[in-house]
């Protein structure tokens, strides 16, 4: 084997394990050693777990006994975003509020992966409660972008993205409420996917915006994203919004894809020129490979970001209300019950969480709910209609994943609106429930550094396989 073990993809590692080119223990050790060496610099992991010898041995026995019939994820070391519950481990959502909170049960995705024999290396850094686009809002320090350590890895799943990109694990899980898997994937040069809403259970995911959240894969290749998605998806009695796995295959995949390009949106100011060039070149390669490009119009799309930044904080304010210093998490005590609440929440939450709780409480308050929340909610239906119309003429819709490449630390953290604009191309998939994926489309050079950039495909509801196929087409087009 020419590549170091930690640099393998899921598919390569699964094959190597079955061919006895390495053992589960060797694969684990290679990832752990890489993580121990580079994590002090990158801060991708908040915690690296002790090796679970029983799980490592069980995975090895299963591969030895079942060979190709063993699940593909068996024996594969993964990183997990710190908002997913692993029984007996801390799940802090990178917040002081849950700094010492130990999960009492496994998230459904974690249980499914354990059943498949996957291993967990550690929990990864993120923006507090998944709110942000840079991982600068973590209570436990920033994560560096492996491509340029002066820059952010994106967020909120920045730790998972950096861990995969720097080969400190084979693959990782993240969560995506408005782009938090796809945007850091783009900024670090890996694949990140938000599945159709309901395809993956949210049970055991610390909720941010319940109607928007989905767990999904961050991987080195599209093939790996498919494998990891396959392992975590499916209906779950613990999450009433989950849908049957057949939905995943409900849209057929043609050999030649028709790709819709909303040129008017991409040509607007604010989209980085180098990134636009990479996007145009990638589309040209897809066309040369036999795929068909068509223009589509999405006139309501510029309003998606505004709708998202009303609906998401409304749901955040409701979901974070449970963190009151009484049931679990940070608990400060004053002289009265009200003081207990105020102190616990003042000390426990960071600035961005507070901003969104205030915003959300405001848009839900009587007198404003009609003007803000209900209007934003109605916009979701309009966006769904607009996309349904666009999908009459194409299989997938292409955007750059982000308007610009990874930015420097501090560049946007003082200006919340500039940070929110990072999500301009990603939030619609969450508002409408559609699947979307980011896949690398080369790089741009900035300040002498080569910064990866991503192309983003949105597919119709249930068209996860279509999104994956479009991403795969980018990997293979030259
Ligand atoms: N960047 C977006 C936000 O700050 C998305 C977050 C996410 O997807 N969790 O809300």
CSV table of C-alpha atoms and ligand atoms in Angstrom, one decimal:
chain,number,residue,atom,x,y,z
A,1,UNK,CA,0.0,0.0,0.0
A,2,UNK,CA,1.5,3.3,-1.0
A,3,UNK,CA,-0.7,5.7,0.9
A,4,UNK,CA,-0.5,6.0,4.7
A,5,UNK,CA,-3.5,4.2,6.3
A,6,UNK,CA,-5.0,7.4,7.7
A,7,UNK,CA,-5.2,8.9,4.1
A,8,UNK,CA,-7.4,6.0,2.8
A,9,UNK,CA,-11.0,6.6,1.9
A,10,UNK,CA,-13.8,4.4,3.4
A,11,UNK,CA,-13.9,2.3,0.2
A,12,UNK,CA,-10.1,1.9,0.1
A,13,UNK,CA,-9.9,1.1,3.9
A,14,UNK,CA,-12.7,-1.4,3.6
A,15,UNK,CA,-11.0,-3.2,0.8
A,16,UNK,CA,-7.6,-3.1,2.5
A,17,UNK,CA,-9.1,-4.6,5.7
A,18,UNK,CA,-10.7,-7.4,3.7
A,19,UNK,CA,-7.5,-8.1,1.7
A,20,UNK,CA,-5.7,-8.3,5.1
A,21,UNK,CA,-3.3,-5.5,4.0
A,22,UNK,CA,-3.9,-3.9,7.4
A,23,UNK,CA,-5.8,-4.7,10.6
A,24,UNK,CA,-8.5,-2.7,12.2
A,25,UNK,CA,-6.1,-1.8,15.0
A,26,UNK,CA,-3.5,-0.6,12.6
A,27,UNK,CA,-6.0,1.6,10.8
A,28,UNK,CA,-7.2,3.0,14.1
A,29,UNK,CA,-3.7,3.6,15.3
A,30,UNK,CA,-2.7,5.4,12.1
A,31,UNK,CA,-5.7,7.8,12.4
A,32,UNK,CA,-5.1,8.4,16.1
A,33,UNK,CA,-1.4,9.0,15.6
A,34,UNK,CA,-2.2,11.5,12.9
A,35,UNK,CA,-4.8,13.2,15.1
A,36,UNK,CA,-2.5,13.4,18.1
A,37,UNK,CA,0.3,14.9,15.9
A,38,UNK,CA,-1.8,17.6,14.2
A,39,UNK,CA,-4.7,18.3,16.5
A,40,UNK,CA,-2.7,20.7,18.8
A,41,UNK,CA,-2.2,22.9,15.8
A,42,UNK,CA,-5.7,22.5,14.1
A,43,UNK,CA,-8.0,22.0,17.1
A,44,UNK,CA,-10.3,19.9,14.9
A,45,UNK,CA,-11.1,17.5,17.8
A,46,UNK,CA,-12.3,18.7,21.2
A,47,UNK,CA,-11.6,15.2,22.6
A,48,UNK,CA,-9.8,12.1,21.3
A,49,UNK,CA,-11.3,9.0,22.8
A,50,UNK,CA,-9.3,6.1,24.3
A,51,UNK,CA,-9.3,3.1,22.0
A,52,UNK,CA,-12.3,0.9,22.6
A,53,UNK,CA,-10.4,-2.4,22.4
A,54,UNK,CA,-13.6,-4.5,22.6
A,55,UNK,CA,-15.1,-2.6,19.6
A,56,UNK,CA,-11.8,-2.8,17.6
A,57,UNK,CA,-11.5,-6.6,18.2
A,58,UNK,CA,-15.2,-7.2,17.5
A,59,UNK,CA,-14.8,-5.3,14.1
A,60,UNK,CA,-11.7,-7.4,13.2
A,61,UNK,CA,-13.5,-10.7,14.1
A,62,UNK,CA,-16.5,-9.7,12.0
A,63,UNK,CA,-14.3,-8.8,9.0
A,64,UNK,CA,-12.4,-12.1,9.4
A,65,UNK,CA,-15.6,-14.1,9.6
A,66,UNK,CA,-17.8,-12.3,7.1
A,67,UNK,CA,-15.4,-10.8,4.6
A,68,UNK,CA,-17.3,-8.9,1.9
A,69,UNK,CA,-20.6,-9.5,3.7
A,70,UNK,CA,-19.4,-7.4,6.7
A,71,UNK,CA,-20.8,-3.9,6.5
A,72,UNK,CA,-18.6,-1.5,4.6
A,73,UNK,CA,-18.2,0.8,7.7
A,74,UNK,CA,-17.0,-2.1,9.8
A,75,UNK,CA,-13.7,-1.2,11.5
A,76,UNK,CA,-13.6,2.3,10.0
A,77,UNK,CA,-12.5,5.1,12.4
A,78,UNK,CA,-14.8,8.1,12.2
A,79,UNK,CA,-15.0,11.6,13.8
A,80,UNK,CA,-18.3,12.8,15.2
A,81,UNK,CA,-19.5,16.4,15.5
A,82,UNK,CA,-19.9,17.4,19.2
A,83,UNK,CA,-23.7,17.8,18.9
A,84,UNK,CA,-24.3,14.1,18.3
A,85,UNK,CA,-24.8,11.9,21.4
A,86,UNK,CA,-22.5,9.0,22.0
A,87,UNK,CA,-23.5,7.2,25.2
A,88,UNK,CA,-21.1,7.8,28.1
A,89,UNK,CA,-19.2,10.6,26.2
A,90,UNK,CA,-19.5,14.3,26.6
A,91,UNK,CA,-21.6,16.0,24.0
A,92,UNK,CA,-21.1,19.8,24.6
A,93,UNK,CA,-22.2,21.3,21.3
A,94,UNK,CA,-19.0,23.4,21.8
A,95,UNK,CA,-20.9,25.4,24.5
A,96,UNK,CA,-20.0,26.2,28.1
A,97,UNK,CA,-23.6,25.3,28.8
A,98,UNK,CA,-23.0,21.6,28.1
A,99,UNK,CA,-19.3,21.5,28.8
A,100,UNK,CA,-19.7,18.6,31.3
A,101,UNK,CA,-22.9,17.0,29.9
A,102,UNK,CA,-22.4,13.3,29.4
A,103,UNK,CA,-24.8,11.6,26.9
A,104,UNK,CA,-27.1,9.0,28.4
A,105,UNK,CA,-27.9,7.3,25.1
A,106,UNK,CA,-26.7,7.0,21.5
A,107,UNK,CA,-28.0,9.2,18.7
A,108,UNK,CA,-29.7,6.9,16.2
A,109,UNK,CA,-27.0,7.6,13.6
A,110,UNK,CA,-24.4,6.6,16.2
A,111,UNK,CA,-26.2,3.5,17.1
A,112,UNK,CA,-26.6,2.5,13.4
A,113,UNK,CA,-22.8,3.1,12.9
A,114,UNK,CA,-22.0,1.1,16.0
A,115,UNK,CA,-24.2,-1.7,14.7
A,116,UNK,CA,-22.3,-1.6,11.4
A,117,UNK,CA,-19.0,-2.0,13.4
A,118,UNK,CA,-17.7,1.6,12.8
A,119,UNK,CA,-15.4,3.1,15.4
A,120,UNK,CA,-15.3,6.6,16.9
A,121,UNK,CA,-12.1,8.5,17.2
A,122,UNK,CA,-13.4,11.6,19.0
A,123,UNK,CA,-15.7,14.5,19.0
A,124,UNK,CA,-15.1,17.5,16.8
A,125,UNK,CA,-15.2,21.2,17.3
A,126,UNK,CA,-18.1,23.3,15.9
A,127,UNK,CA,-19.8,26.7,16.3
A,128,UNK,CA,-21.7,26.7,19.6
A,129,UNK,CA,-25.0,24.8,19.1
A,130,UNK,CA,-24.1,24.7,15.3
A,131,UNK,CA,-24.7,28.5,14.9
A,132,UNK,CA,-22.1,30.0,12.6
A,133,UNK,CA,-20.1,29.6,9.4
A,134,UNK,CA,-16.5,29.6,10.7
A,135,UNK,CA,-16.2,27.6,13.9
A,136,UNK,CA,-15.2,30.9,15.5
A,137,UNK,CA,-18.2,30.7,17.8
A,138,UNK,CA,-17.0,27.6,19.7
A,139,UNK,CA,-16.5,28.1,23.4
A,140,UNK,CA,-13.4,26.0,23.1
A,141,UNK,CA,-11.2,27.8,20.6
A,142,UNK,CA,-11.2,28.1,16.8
A,143,UNK,CA,-10.3,25.3,14.4
A,144,UNK,CA,-7.8,26.0,11.7
A,145,UNK,CA,-8.2,25.3,8.0
A,146,UNK,CA,-5.6,22.6,7.0
A,147,UNK,CA,-5.2,24.4,3.6
A,148,UNK,CA,-4.2,27.6,5.3
A,149,UNK,CA,-4.0,27.8,9.1
A,150,UNK,CA,-4.6,31.6,9.0
A,151,UNK,CA,-8.1,30.9,7.7
A,152,UNK,CA,-11.3,29.4,9.1
A,153,UNK,CA,-12.4,25.9,8.0
A,154,UNK,CA,-16.0,27.1,7.6
A,155,UNK,CA,-18.7,26.1,10.0
A,156,UNK,CA,-20.5,25.0,11.9
A,157,UNK,CA,-19.1,21.5,11.3
A,158,UNK,CA,-15.5,23.0,10.9
A,159,UNK,CA,-13.9,20.4,13.2
A,160,UNK,CA,-15.3,17.5,11.3
A,161,UNK,CA,-14.3,19.0,7.9
A,162,UNK,CA,-10.7,19.8,9.1
A,163,UNK,CA,-10.4,16.3,10.6
A,164,UNK,CA,-11.3,14.7,7.2
A,165,UNK,CA,-9.3,17.1,5.1
A,166,UNK,CA,-6.2,16.7,7.2
A,167,UNK,CA,-6.7,12.9,7.3
A,168,UNK,CA,-7.1,12.8,11.1
A,169,UNK,CA,-9.9,10.2,10.5
A,170,UNK,CA,-11.3,8.3,7.5
A,171,UNK,CA,-14.6,10.2,7.4
A,172,UNK,CA,-16.9,12.2,9.7
A,173,UNK,CA,-20.4,13.1,10.6
A,174,UNK,CA,-21.7,16.7,10.7
A,175,UNK,CA,-25.1,18.4,10.9
A,176,UNK,CA,-26.5,20.9,8.5
A,177,UNK,CA,-29.2,23.4,9.3
A,178,UNK,CA,-28.3,26.1,6.7
A,179,UNK,CA,-25.1,24.8,5.2
A,180,UNK,CA,-23.0,23.6,8.1
A,181,UNK,CA,-21.9,20.4,6.3
A,182,UNK,CA,-21.6,21.7,2.8
A,183,UNK,CA,-19.9,25.1,3.5
A,184,UNK,CA,-17.0,23.7,5.6
A,185,UNK,CA,-16.6,20.8,3.1
A,186,UNK,CA,-16.1,23.5,0.3
A,187,UNK,CA,-13.7,25.5,2.4
A,188,UNK,CA,-11.5,22.4,3.2
A,189,UNK,CA,-11.7,20.6,-0.2
A,190,UNK,CA,-13.8,17.6,0.7
A,191,UNK,CA,-17.3,16.2,0.0
A,192,UNK,CA,-20.2,17.2,2.3
A,193,UNK,CA,-23.9,16.3,1.9
A,194,UNK,CA,-27.2,17.4,3.4
A,195,UNK,CA,-29.7,14.6,2.8
A,196,UNK,CA,-33.4,15.0,2.1
A,197,UNK,CA,-35.1,16.2,5.3
A,198,UNK,CA,-36.2,13.1,7.1
A,199,UNK,CA,-33.9,10.6,5.4
A,200,UNK,CA,-31.7,10.6,8.5
A,201,UNK,CA,-32.9,10.5,12.1
A,202,UNK,CA,-32.4,13.5,14.3
A,203,UNK,CA,-32.8,11.5,17.5
A,204,UNK,CA,-29.8,12.3,19.6
A,205,UNK,CA,-28.8,15.3,17.6
A,206,UNK,CA,-28.7,18.4,19.9
A,207,UNK,CA,-31.5,20.4,18.1
A,208,UNK,CA,-30.8,23.8,16.5
A,209,UNK,CA,-33.7,24.3,14.0
A,210,UNK,CA,-35.8,21.2,14.1
A,211,UNK,CA,-37.5,21.7,10.7
A,212,UNK,CA,-34.1,22.4,9.1
A,213,UNK,CA,-31.6,20.1,10.8
A,214,UNK,CA,-30.2,17.0,9.0
A,215,UNK,CA,-27.2,14.8,9.9
A,216,UNK,CA,-24.9,14.0,7.0
A,217,UNK,CA,-21.5,12.8,5.8
A,218,UNK,CA,-18.2,14.7,5.4
A,219,UNK,CA,-15.9,12.5,3.3
A,220,UNK,CA,-13.0,12.4,1.0
A,221,UNK,CA,-15.0,11.1,-2.0
A,222,UNK,CA,-18.6,10.9,-3.3
A,223,UNK,CA,-18.4,7.2,-3.1
A,224,UNK,CA,-17.7,7.5,0.6
A,225,UNK,CA,-20.6,10.0,1.1
A,226,UNK,CA,-22.9,7.4,-0.4
A,227,UNK,CA,-21.6,4.7,1.8
A,228,UNK,CA,-21.9,6.7,5.0
A,229,UNK,CA,-25.3,8.1,4.1
A,230,UNK,CA,-26.5,4.6,3.4
A,231,UNK,CA,-25.3,3.4,6.8
A,232,UNK,CA,-27.1,6.2,8.7
A,233,UNK,CA,-30.4,6.7,6.8
A,234,UNK,CA,-33.8,5.1,7.3
A,235,UNK,CA,-36.9,5.4,9.3
A,236,UNK,CA,-36.7,5.7,13.0
A,237,UNK,CA,-39.5,5.3,15.6
A,238,UNK,CA,-37.6,7.9,17.7
A,239,UNK,CA,-38.0,10.6,15.1
A,240,UNK,CA,-41.5,11.0,13.6
A,241,UNK,CA,-40.2,13.1,10.7
A,242,UNK,CA,-38.1,10.3,9.3
A,243,UNK,CA,-39.2,8.8,5.9
A,244,UNK,CA,-38.7,5.4,4.3
A,245,UNK,CA,-35.3,4.7,2.8
A,246,UNK,CA,-37.0,4.1,-0.6
A,247,UNK,CA,-37.4,7.8,-0.8
A,248,UNK,CA,-33.7,7.9,-1.3
A,249,UNK,CA,-34.1,6.1,-4.6
A,250,UNK,CA,-37.4,7.7,-5.5
A,251,UNK,CA,-36.0,9.8,-8.3
A,252,UNK,CA,-34.4,8.0,-11.2
A,253,UNK,CA,-30.9,9.0,-12.4
A,254,UNK,CA,-30.4,9.5,-16.1
A,255,UNK,CA,-27.0,8.8,-17.6
A,256,UNK,CA,-26.7,12.3,-18.9
A,257,UNK,CA,-27.7,14.8,-16.3
A,258,UNK,CA,-29.4,18.0,-17.2
A,259,UNK,CA,-27.9,20.7,-15.0
A,260,UNK,CA,-29.8,23.9,-14.3
A,261,UNK,CA,-27.6,27.0,-13.8
A,262,UNK,CA,-29.2,30.1,-12.3
A,263,UNK,CA,-26.7,32.5,-13.9
A,264,UNK,CA,-28.4,35.7,-12.7
A,265,UNK,CA,-27.8,34.7,-9.1
A,266,UNK,CA,-24.2,33.6,-9.6
A,267,UNK,CA,-23.2,36.7,-11.6
A,268,UNK,CA,-24.3,39.0,-8.8
A,269,UNK,CA,-21.8,41.2,-6.9
A,270,UNK,CA,-20.3,39.5,-3.9
A,271,UNK,CA,-19.4,36.3,-5.7
A,272,UNK,CA,-15.6,36.0,-5.8
A,273,UNK,CA,-14.3,36.3,-9.3
A,274,UNK,CA,-11.9,33.4,-9.1
A,275,UNK,CA,-14.6,31.2,-7.7
A,276,UNK,CA,-16.9,32.2,-10.5
A,277,UNK,CA,-14.2,31.2,-13.0
A,278,UNK,CA,-13.7,27.8,-11.3
A,279,UNK,CA,-17.5,27.3,-11.4
A,280,UNK,CA,-17.7,28.1,-15.2
A,281,UNK,CA,-14.8,25.8,-15.9
A,282,UNK,CA,-16.3,23.0,-14.0
A,283,UNK,CA,-19.6,23.4,-15.8
A,284,UNK,CA,-17.7,23.3,-19.1
A,285,UNK,CA,-16.0,20.1,-18.1
A,286,UNK,CA,-19.4,18.6,-17.3
A,287,UNK,CA,-20.7,19.6,-20.6
A,288,UNK,CA,-17.7,18.1,-22.4
A,289,UNK,CA,-18.4,14.9,-20.5
A,290,UNK,CA,-21.8,14.8,-22.1
A,291,UNK,CA,-24.1,16.4,-19.5
A,292,UNK,CA,-26.5,19.1,-20.6
A,293,UNK,CA,-26.5,22.7,-19.2
A,294,UNK,CA,-29.7,24.7,-19.1
A,295,UNK,CA,-30.4,28.2,-17.7
A,296,UNK,CA,-33.0,28.3,-14.9
A,297,UNK,CA,-34.4,31.2,-13.1
A,298,UNK,CA,-35.0,31.3,-9.4
A,299,UNK,CA,-36.3,34.9,-8.9
A,300,UNK,CA,-37.4,34.3,-5.3
A,301,UNK,CA,-34.1,32.8,-4.2
A,302,UNK,CA,-32.5,36.0,-3.0
A,303,UNK,CA,-35.2,36.1,-0.3
A,304,UNK,CA,-34.2,32.7,1.1
A,305,UNK,CA,-31.5,34.0,3.4
A,306,UNK,CA,-33.9,36.5,5.0
A,307,UNK,CA,-36.5,33.8,5.5
A,308,UNK,CA,-33.9,31.5,7.0
A,309,UNK,CA,-32.6,34.1,9.4
A,310,UNK,CA,-36.2,34.5,10.8
A,311,UNK,CA,-37.2,30.8,10.9
A,312,UNK,CA,-33.9,29.4,12.2
A,313,UNK,CA,-33.7,31.8,15.2
A,314,UNK,CA,-37.3,31.2,16.0
A,315,UNK,CA,-36.6,27.5,16.3
A,316,UNK,CA,-33.3,28.1,18.1
A,317,UNK,CA,-35.1,30.2,20.8
A,318,UNK,CA,-37.6,27.3,21.4
A,319,UNK,CA,-35.0,24.5,21.3
A,320,UNK,CA,-32.5,26.3,23.6
A,321,UNK,CA,-35.2,27.2,26.2
A,322,UNK,CA,-34.7,23.8,27.8
A,323,UNK,CA,-31.2,24.9,28.9
A,324,UNK,CA,-32.3,26.8,31.9
A,325,UNK,CA,-29.9,25.6,34.6
A,326,UNK,CA,-32.5,23.3,36.1
A,327,UNK,CA,-32.5,20.0,34.2
A,328,UNK,CA,-29.0,19.7,32.9
A,329,UNK,CA,-26.1,21.8,31.8
A,330,UNK,CA,-24.5,24.8,33.4
A,331,UNK,CA,-26.3,25.8,36.6
A,332,UNK,CA,-25.6,29.0,38.4
A,333,UNK,CA,-27.5,30.0,41.5
A,334,UNK,CA,-28.7,33.4,42.5
A,335,UNK,CA,-31.2,34.6,45.2
A,336,UNK,CA,-34.4,33.8,43.4
A,337,UNK,CA,-35.5,31.3,40.7
A,338,UNK,CA,-35.5,34.0,38.1
A,339,UNK,CA,-31.9,34.9,39.0
A,340,UNK,CA,-31.0,31.2,38.7
A,341,UNK,CA,-32.4,31.2,35.1
A,342,UNK,CA,-30.8,34.5,34.2
A,343,UNK,CA,-27.4,33.7,35.6
A,344,UNK,CA,-27.3,30.2,34.2
A,345,UNK,CA,-28.2,31.4,30.7
A,346,UNK,CA,-26.0,34.5,30.8
A,347,UNK,CA,-22.9,32.5,31.8
A,348,UNK,CA,-23.7,29.4,29.8
A,349,UNK,CA,-24.4,30.8,26.3
A,350,UNK,CA,-21.9,32.7,24.0
A,351,UNK,CA,-22.7,35.9,22.2
A,352,UNK,CA,-24.0,34.4,19.0
A,353,UNK,CA,-26.4,32.0,20.8
A,354,UNK,CA,-27.7,35.0,22.8
A,355,UNK,CA,-28.2,37.0,19.6
A,356,UNK,CA,-30.2,34.3,18.0
A,357,UNK,CA,-32.3,33.6,21.1
A,358,UNK,CA,-33.2,37.3,21.3
A,359,UNK,CA,-34.0,37.4,17.5
A,360,UNK,CA,-36.1,34.3,17.7
A,361,UNK,CA,-38.0,35.4,20.7
A,362,UNK,CA,-38.7,38.7,19.0
A,363,UNK,CA,-40.0,37.2,15.7
A,364,UNK,CA,-42.3,34.8,17.6
A,365,UNK,CA,-43.7,37.5,20.0
A,366,UNK,CA,-47.2,38.6,19.7
A,367,UNK,CA,-47.5,41.6,17.4
A,368,UNK,CA,-44.5,40.5,15.3
A,369,UNK,CA,-45.2,36.8,14.6
A,370,UNK,CA,-47.4,37.7,11.6
A,371,UNK,CA,-45.0,40.2,10.2
A,372,UNK,CA,-41.9,38.0,10.5
A,373,UNK,CA,-42.3,34.4,11.4
A,374,UNK,CA,-45.5,33.6,9.4
A,375,UNK,CA,-44.2,35.5,6.4
A,376,UNK,CA,-40.9,33.7,6.4
A,377,UNK,CA,-42.8,30.4,6.8
A,378,UNK,CA,-44.9,31.2,3.8
A,379,UNK,CA,-41.7,31.9,1.8
A,380,UNK,CA,-40.7,28.3,2.2
A,381,UNK,CA,-43.7,27.2,0.2
A,382,UNK,CA,-42.9,29.8,-2.5
A,383,UNK,CA,-39.4,28.5,-2.7
A,384,UNK,CA,-40.5,24.9,-3.0
A,385,UNK,CA,-42.8,25.9,-5.8
A,386,UNK,CA,-40.1,27.8,-7.6
A,387,UNK,CA,-37.7,24.9,-7.4
A,388,UNK,CA,-40.4,22.4,-8.5
A,389,UNK,CA,-40.9,24.6,-11.6
A,390,UNK,CA,-37.1,24.7,-12.2
A,391,UNK,CA,-36.8,20.9,-11.8
A,392,UNK,CA,-39.3,20.5,-14.7
A,393,UNK,CA,-36.5,21.5,-16.9
A,394,UNK,CA,-33.4,19.9,-15.2
A,395,UNK,CA,-32.3,17.1,-12.8
A,396,UNK,CA,-30.2,19.2,-10.5
A,397,UNK,CA,-29.4,22.8,-9.9
A,398,UNK,CA,-25.8,24.0,-9.7
A,399,UNK,CA,-24.3,26.8,-7.6
A,400,UNK,CA,-20.9,27.6,-6.1
A,401,UNK,CA,-21.3,26.3,-2.5
A,402,UNK,CA,-20.1,29.6,-1.1
A,403,UNK,CA,-19.7,33.1,-2.5
A,404,UNK,CA,-16.0,33.2,-1.6
A,405,UNK,CA,-13.2,30.9,-0.5
A,406,UNK,CA,-12.3,30.4,3.2
A,407,UNK,CA,-11.8,33.8,4.9
A,408,UNK,CA,-9.3,34.8,7.6
A,409,UNK,CA,-9.9,34.6,11.3
A,410,UNK,CA,-11.7,37.7,12.5
A,411,UNK,CA,-12.6,38.9,9.0
A,412,UNK,CA,-16.4,38.4,9.5
A,413,UNK,CA,-16.8,37.6,13.2
A,414,UNK,CA,-17.4,41.2,14.1
A,415,UNK,CA,-20.1,41.6,11.5
A,416,UNK,CA,-22.9,39.0,11.9
A,417,UNK,CA,-24.6,40.0,8.6
A,418,UNK,CA,-21.4,39.5,6.6
A,419,UNK,CA,-21.1,36.0,8.3
A,420,UNK,CA,-24.8,35.2,7.5
A,421,UNK,CA,-24.1,36.0,3.8
A,422,UNK,CA,-21.8,33.0,3.7
A,423,UNK,CA,-25.0,30.9,3.7
A,424,UNK,CA,-26.7,32.6,0.7
A,425,UNK,CA,-26.4,29.5,-1.6
A,426,UNK,CA,-27.0,26.8,1.0
A,427,UNK,CA,-30.0,27.7,3.1
A,428,UNK,CA,-32.7,27.0,0.4
A,429,UNK,CA,-32.1,23.3,0.6
A,430,UNK,CA,-32.8,23.3,4.3
A,431,UNK,CA,-35.9,25.6,4.0
A,432,UNK,CA,-37.4,23.3,1.3
A,433,UNK,CA,-36.1,19.9,2.6
A,434,UNK,CA,-34.3,19.1,-0.6
A,435,UNK,CA,-31.0,17.2,-0.7
A,436,UNK,CA,-27.8,19.0,-1.6
A,437,UNK,CA,-24.1,18.2,-1.9
A,438,UNK,CA,-20.8,20.1,-2.1
A,439,UNK,CA,-18.0,18.6,-4.0
A,440,UNK,CA,-14.5,20.1,-4.7
A,441,UNK,CA,-14.2,22.1,-8.0
A,442,UNK,CA,-10.5,22.9,-7.8
A,443,UNK,CA,-9.0,25.9,-6.0
A,444,UNK,CA,-8.4,29.6,-6.1
A,445,UNK,CA,-5.1,31.3,-5.2
A,446,UNK,CA,-5.2,34.0,-2.6
A,447,UNK,CA,-2.2,35.5,-0.8
A,448,UNK,CA,0.0,32.8,-2.3
A,449,UNK,CA,-2.2,30.1,-0.8
A,450,UNK,CA,-4.2,27.5,-2.7
A,451,UNK,CA,-7.7,27.6,-1.3
A,452,UNK,CA,-10.2,24.8,-2.2
A,453,UNK,CA,-13.6,25.8,-3.5
A,454,UNK,CA,-16.8,23.7,-3.9
A,455,UNK,CA,-19.6,23.3,-6.4
A,456,UNK,CA,-23.1,22.6,-5.0
A,457,UNK,CA,-25.9,20.6,-6.4
A,458,UNK,CA,-29.5,20.7,-5.2
A,459,UNK,CA,-31.8,17.8,-6.3
A,460,UNK,CA,-35.6,17.4,-5.9
A,461,UNK,CA,-37.0,16.0,-2.6
A,462,UNK,CA,-35.9,12.3,-2.4
A,463,UNK,CA,-33.3,12.8,-5.2
A,464,UNK,CA,-30.3,12.1,-3.0
A,465,UNK,CA,-29.0,9.6,-5.5
A,466,UNK,CA,-29.3,12.4,-8.2
A,467,UNK,CA,-27.3,14.8,-6.1
A,468,UNK,CA,-24.6,12.1,-5.5
A,469,UNK,CA,-24.5,11.3,-9.2
A,470,UNK,CA,-24.0,15.0,-10.1
A,471,UNK,CA,-21.2,15.2,-7.6
A,472,UNK,CA,-19.6,12.1,-8.9
A,473,UNK,CA,-19.8,13.5,-12.4
A,474,UNK,CA,-17.6,16.4,-11.2
A,475,UNK,CA,-15.1,14.0,-9.7
A,476,UNK,CA,-14.8,12.1,-13.0
A,477,UNK,CA,-14.9,15.1,-15.5
A,478,UNK,CA,-11.6,16.3,-16.7
B,1,LIG,N1,-24.1,29.1,8.9
B,1,LIG,C1,-25.5,28.8,9.2
B,1,LIG,C2,-25.9,29.5,10.5
B,1,LIG,O1,-25.1,30.1,11.0
B,1,LIG,C3,-25.8,27.4,9.2
B,1,LIG,C4,-25.6,26.7,10.4
B,1,LIG,C5,-25.9,25.2,10.3
B,1,LIG,O2,-26.1,24.7,9.2
B,1,LIG,N2,-25.9,24.6,11.4
B,1,LIG,O3,-27.0,29.4,10.9
